[in-house]
Amino acid sequence: MITDINIEPARHSFENLSSRPKKDAKQLNTIIETIYDQVARDGDRALKDLTQQFDNCTVKEIQVAENEINNAGKNVSDELKSAIRRAKSNIEKFHTAQLSNTIDVEITEGLRCMQKSVAIERVGIYIPGGTAPLFSTVLMLAIPASLAGCKEIILCSPPDQAGNINNVILWTAQLCGVTHIYKLGGAQAIAAMTLGTATVPRVAKIFGPGNQYVTAAKSFAQHYGVAMDMPAGPSELLVYADETCVPRYVAADLLSQAEHGIDSQVILVANDTKFVDAINIEIDKQLQELPRREIAKEALVNSKAVVLNEVVSAFDFINEYAPEHFIIASETPERYIDKIVNAGSVFLGNYCPESAGDYASGTNHTLPTDGWSKSYNGVNVDSFSRKITFQSIDKRGILDLGDTIITMAENENLQAHANAVKIRLMDLENKGV
Amino acid sequence: MITDINIEPARHSFENLSSRPKKDAKQLNTIIETIYDQVARDGDRALKDLTQQFDNCTVKEIQVAENEINNAGKNVSDELKSAIRRAKSNIEKFHTAQLSNTIDVEITEGLRCMQKSVAIERVGIYIPGGTAPLFSTVLMLAIPASLAGCKEIILCSPPDQAGNINNVILWTAQLCGVTHIYKLGGAQAIAAMTLGTATVPRVAKIFGPGNQYVTAAKSFAQHYGVAMDMPAGPSELLVYADETCVPRYVAADLLSQAEHGIDSQVILVANDTKFVDAINIEIDKQLQELPRREIAKEALVNSKAVVLNEVVSAFDFINEYAPEHFIIASETPERYIDKIVNAGSVFLGNYCPESAGDYASGTNHTLPTDGWSKSYNGVNVDSFSRKITFQSIDKRGILDLGDTIITMAENENLQAHANAVKIRLMDLENKGV
């Protein structure tokens, strides 16, 4: 159960109630720097050595061979394949709707401005290893990358001790348009995609979740001109429950977040203490049945319930918290939509669990945590492209706008900026255009 | 003139030819950390002390008073006001076209996914001081912030020794919807907007150019959960000149970039050596007349000309360089548009100088430098908002999609994720929905 219950907290305490546990990333930087240096110096040799050291695996070929990929599907059940295909179809449908058209505006006669979305040429996707294969993240990153039009989609994931990447990951990667797969995990995978080696090409942007080493290595990539999707922290869920919530469902949703890890953040905001009590009873009941109940229990220790009867106050708190996932447990969730300022992805109604969005509803599950939804959004098709602007000016256009540019440039003391216009105007006036 | 001329360089040398001078930012971090610590500890007192120390100015009130702002316009000429209004109108027209509609997709019966653009509540804009007032950057940042719907737009700019911010900056800020203006410069301005003090509110994202201290302080803000527009480096221009270019115009454009600072990057790519020679003659001629010729000369020392006769090779090099500003000096620039993969803003044709985009064409001038256009775009309306996703699922929707979610969750060993669906399906099946 959630024991940290805050009833009608004062507004000045919202910031404190929203604070996440602080981590100090500085100590990791020395380790990460050493790994980058090793990869920069020894290339593929370093990657093999580090895989031996950290993954306890002797890799002969870093790149996954075509026949390994082609054979992967044999070991994936038809039921799972069909579920993944269904999820892919939903994710594709929603992300296709995100594709942007070229903007083309005639500002004045002879002056046009345009904005065109152009895919990042080569992107990197990191998929963590571990006991469970995170094939859902392959869907969430490779599908928008493909839709955006990225030419090369590189995927790195750590091999098991036998030197293999999980078959479901391989099968899903091929299904979603990944072009190159490498048996690489941890900071060395990120360093390889950042620096490039004989085998692994350098990418322009790196996406995907990972442990603290992977996260630190992604930040470090910026020193080498490689971007990342967003800053990362432990996964979070905030549920707002009003009088029409279903306590059993809310409890199940909170537990689905709590099972992620002991550092998961679970926040319940309700408009009455009695809903907190009802949900807590359900949490304890459902917890018994969970294989990962020890993890969930520990996560609940750090969790909070906040009771705020006024809707305005509740949403002031929620926006201050800025949750990654935000469930509105209500029969009429629509009436709250316009109050949401800061959130990653929002789940509307009593039949909309977070796990729907984690897997198959169509939205992306790579979302800003740790309050970053105040300034970042989740991964979408735009994350894999850039909006390049264009301006086209002809003789009429520069004759019309020239004086404006000259006046402004001269007032910023940039005479050469003014000259670039003057030299053209002079020619045109001499020609009597 | 440009003396570093590279004729038909081999493809393997493109990366090296594209490399920018490296800076080591690490040494700055100690200085920045000290300033952050001081602002965190002493708040407004620290801001006043640091302004005394770095700007040699005793500031009584950090916030610019309403009457100072209202009086600013008296000291701005009508000619300049009218030019700024004209630029504003063009910038507004193009940035309004960037506003995104809500996306609302019915994925299947009972399952809807939506994406809604929501403005960042409070943003910060930094405008550097110095001899020239950079009012053009006020336009480029405050206009899209206003259009996006940011509720609070904070502007910091260093005061002169008399304790005043330039009148043109004040007048432009008010014109473009800035809500609060502070007399603060350097790293202390960034620290104030990141941490918040009694006077200066904490923002979610910081925009704007600055010297190496400002840039380092913006990066440092990420440790406190505050985002920034993009990584910064010296300004750059690449011109591609084909046989229909006008050498005098190309020379003027290159010089307009070179006058920015001695670290400005100027690159000329031409399809024939004779155009490089013709442009060089013009550079030397025009250079004589420039007030900032000493700066421009130094910048030219680090500049390069690259001759590549094949259009494909030329654009391979240009995309490897990934310029901030890219002029296509040609009578028929349209035929090159589809070859552009990496660039910030593109200027099409012989009558389209970079200074048009710097001030008044309508495009934004806050653009990715240092090769970052491979993964970032320039500032646009989206830079001031987030795309929040929503999913709405009703009973039919979860009955239809439930098995897919359960299969996927169980294959990722996340039983509580599956349970959140099962508990709903069980109810619905019991009720015979």
CSV table of N, CA, C and O in Angstrom, one decimal, chain B residues 277-311:
chain,number,residue,atom,x,y,z
B,277,ASP,N,38.4,32.2,-57.9
B,277,ASP,CA,39.3,33.3,-58.2
B,277,ASP,C,38.5,34.7,-58.3
B,277,ASP,O,38.9,35.7,-57.7
B,278,ALA,N,37.4,34.6,-59.1
B,278,ALA,CA,36.6,35.8,-59.3
B,278,ALA,C,36.0,36.3,-57.9
B,278,ALA,O,36.0,37.5,-57.7
B,279,ILE,N,35.6,35.4,-57.1
B,279,ILE,CA,35.0,35.8,-55.8
B,279,ILE,C,36.1,36.3,-54.9
B,279,ILE,O,35.9,37.3,-54.2
B,280,ASN,N,37.3,35.7,-54.9
B,280,ASN,CA,38.4,36.2,-54.1
B,280,ASN,C,38.8,37.7,-54.5
B,280,ASN,O,39.1,38.5,-53.6
B,281,ILE,N,38.8,38.0,-55.8
B,281,ILE,CA,39.1,39.3,-56.2
B,281,ILE,C,38.1,40.3,-55.6
B,281,ILE,O,38.4,41.4,-55.1
B,282,GLU,N,36.8,39.9,-55.6
B,282,GLU,CA,35.7,40.8,-55.1
B,282,GLU,C,35.8,40.9,-53.6
B,282,GLU,O,35.5,42.0,-53.0
B,283,ILE,N,36.2,39.8,-52.9
B,283,ILE,CA,36.4,39.9,-51.4
B,283,ILE,C,37.4,40.9,-51.1
B,283,ILE,O,37.1,41.8,-50.2
B,284,ASP,N,38.5,40.9,-51.8
B,284,ASP,CA,39.6,41.9,-51.4
B,284,ASP,C,39.1,43.3,-51.7
B,284,ASP,O,39.5,44.2,-50.9
B,285,LYS,N,38.4,43.5,-52.8
B,285,LYS,CA,37.9,44.8,-53.1
B,285,LYS,C,36.9,45.3,-52.0
B,285,LYS,O,37.1,46.4,-51.5
B,286,GLN,N,35.9,44.5,-51.7
B,286,GLN,CA,34.9,44.9,-50.8
B,286,GLN,C,35.4,45.1,-49.3
B,286,GLN,O,34.9,45.9,-48.5
B,287,LEU,N,36.4,44.3,-49.0
B,287,LEU,CA,37.0,44.2,-47.6
B,287,LEU,C,37.5,45.6,-47.2
B,287,LEU,O,37.3,46.0,-46.1
B,288,GLN,N,38.0,46.4,-48.2
B,288,GLN,CA,38.6,47.7,-47.9
B,288,GLN,C,37.6,48.6,-47.2
B,288,GLN,O,38.0,49.5,-46.4
B,289,GLU,N,36.4,48.5,-47.6
B,289,GLU,CA,35.3,49.5,-47.2
B,289,GLU,C,34.7,49.1,-45.8
B,289,GLU,O,33.9,49.9,-45.3
B,290,LEU,N,35.0,47.9,-45.3
B,290,LEU,CA,34.3,47.5,-44.1
B,290,LEU,C,34.8,48.0,-42.8
B,290,LEU,O,36.0,47.9,-42.6
B,291,PRO,N,33.9,48.6,-41.9
B,291,PRO,CA,34.4,49.0,-40.6
B,291,PRO,C,35.0,47.8,-39.8
B,291,PRO,O,35.9,48.0,-39.1
B,292,ARG,N,34.4,46.6,-40.0
B,292,ARG,CA,34.9,45.5,-39.2
B,292,ARG,C,35.9,44.6,-40.0
B,292,ARG,O,35.9,43.4,-39.9
B,293,ARG,N,36.7,45.3,-40.9
B,293,ARG,CA,37.5,44.5,-41.8
B,293,ARG,C,38.6,43.7,-41.1
B,293,ARG,O,39.0,42.6,-41.6
B,294,GLU,N,39.1,44.1,-40.0
B,294,GLU,CA,40.1,43.4,-39.3
B,294,GLU,C,39.6,42.0,-38.8
B,294,GLU,O,40.2,41.0,-38.8
B,295,ILE,N,38.3,42.1,-38.2
B,295,ILE,CA,37.7,40.8,-37.8
B,295,ILE,C,37.5,39.9,-39.0
B,295,ILE,O,37.8,38.7,-39.0
B,296,ALA,N,36.9,40.5,-40.1
B,296,ALA,CA,36.6,39.7,-41.3
B,296,ALA,C,37.9,39.1,-41.9
B,296,ALA,O,37.9,37.9,-42.2
B,297,LYS,N,39.0,39.8,-41.9
B,297,LYS,CA,40.2,39.3,-42.4
B,297,LYS,C,40.7,38.0,-41.6
B,297,LYS,O,41.1,37.0,-42.2
B,298,GLU,N,40.6,38.2,-40.3
B,298,GLU,CA,41.0,37.0,-39.5
B,298,GLU,C,40.1,35.8,-39.7
B,298,GLU,O,40.6,34.7,-39.7
B,299,ALA,N,38.8,36.1,-39.8
B,299,ALA,CA,37.9,35.0,-40.1
B,299,ALA,C,38.2,34.3,-41.4
B,299,ALA,O,38.1,33.0,-41.5
B,300,LEU,N,38.6,35.1,-42.4
B,300,LEU,CA,39.0,34.5,-43.7
B,300,LEU,C,40.2,33.6,-43.6
B,300,LEU,O,40.3,32.6,-44.4
B,301,VAL,N,41.1,33.8,-42.7
B,301,VAL,CA,42.3,33.0,-42.6
B,301,VAL,C,41.9,31.5,-42.3
B,301,VAL,O,42.5,30.6,-42.8
B,302,ASN,N,40.8,31.4,-41.5
B,302,ASN,CA,40.4,30.0,-41.2
B,302,ASN,C,39.3,29.5,-42.2
B,302,ASN,O,38.8,28.4,-41.9
B,303,SER,N,39.1,30.2,-43.2
B,303,SER,CA,38.0,29.8,-44.1
B,303,SER,C,38.6,28.9,-45.3
B,303,SER,O,39.8,28.8,-45.5
B,304,LYS,N,37.7,28.2,-46.0
B,304,LYS,CA,38.1,27.3,-47.0
B,304,LYS,C,37.3,27.5,-48.3
B,304,LYS,O,36.1,27.8,-48.2
B,305,ALA,N,38.0,27.2,-49.4
B,305,ALA,CA,37.2,27.1,-50.6
B,305,ALA,C,37.4,25.6,-51.1
B,305,ALA,O,38.5,25.0,-50.9
B,306,VAL,N,36.3,25.0,-51.6
B,306,VAL,CA,36.4,23.7,-52.1
B,306,VAL,C,35.8,23.6,-53.5
B,306,VAL,O,34.7,24.1,-53.7
B,307,VAL,N,36.6,23.1,-54.4
B,307,VAL,CA,36.1,23.1,-55.8
B,307,VAL,C,35.8,21.6,-56.1
B,307,VAL,O,36.6,20.7,-56.0
B,308,LEU,N,34.5,21.4,-56.4
B,308,LEU,CA,34.0,20.1,-56.8
B,308,LEU,C,33.1,20.2,-58.0
B,308,LEU,O,32.1,20.8,-58.0
B,309,ASN,N,33.6,19.7,-59.1
B,309,ASN,CA,32.9,19.9,-60.4
B,309,ASN,C,31.6,19.1,-60.4
B,309,ASN,O,30.5,19.6,-60.9
B,310,GLU,N,31.6,17.9,-59.9
B,310,GLU,CA,30.4,17.1,-59.9
B,310,GLU,C,29.4,17.6,-58.8
B,310,GLU,O,29.8,17.7,-57.7
B,311,VAL,N,28.2,17.8,-59.2
B,311,VAL,CA,27.2,18.3,-58.3
B,311,VAL,C,27.0,17.3,-57.1
B,311,VAL,O,26.9,17.6,-56.0
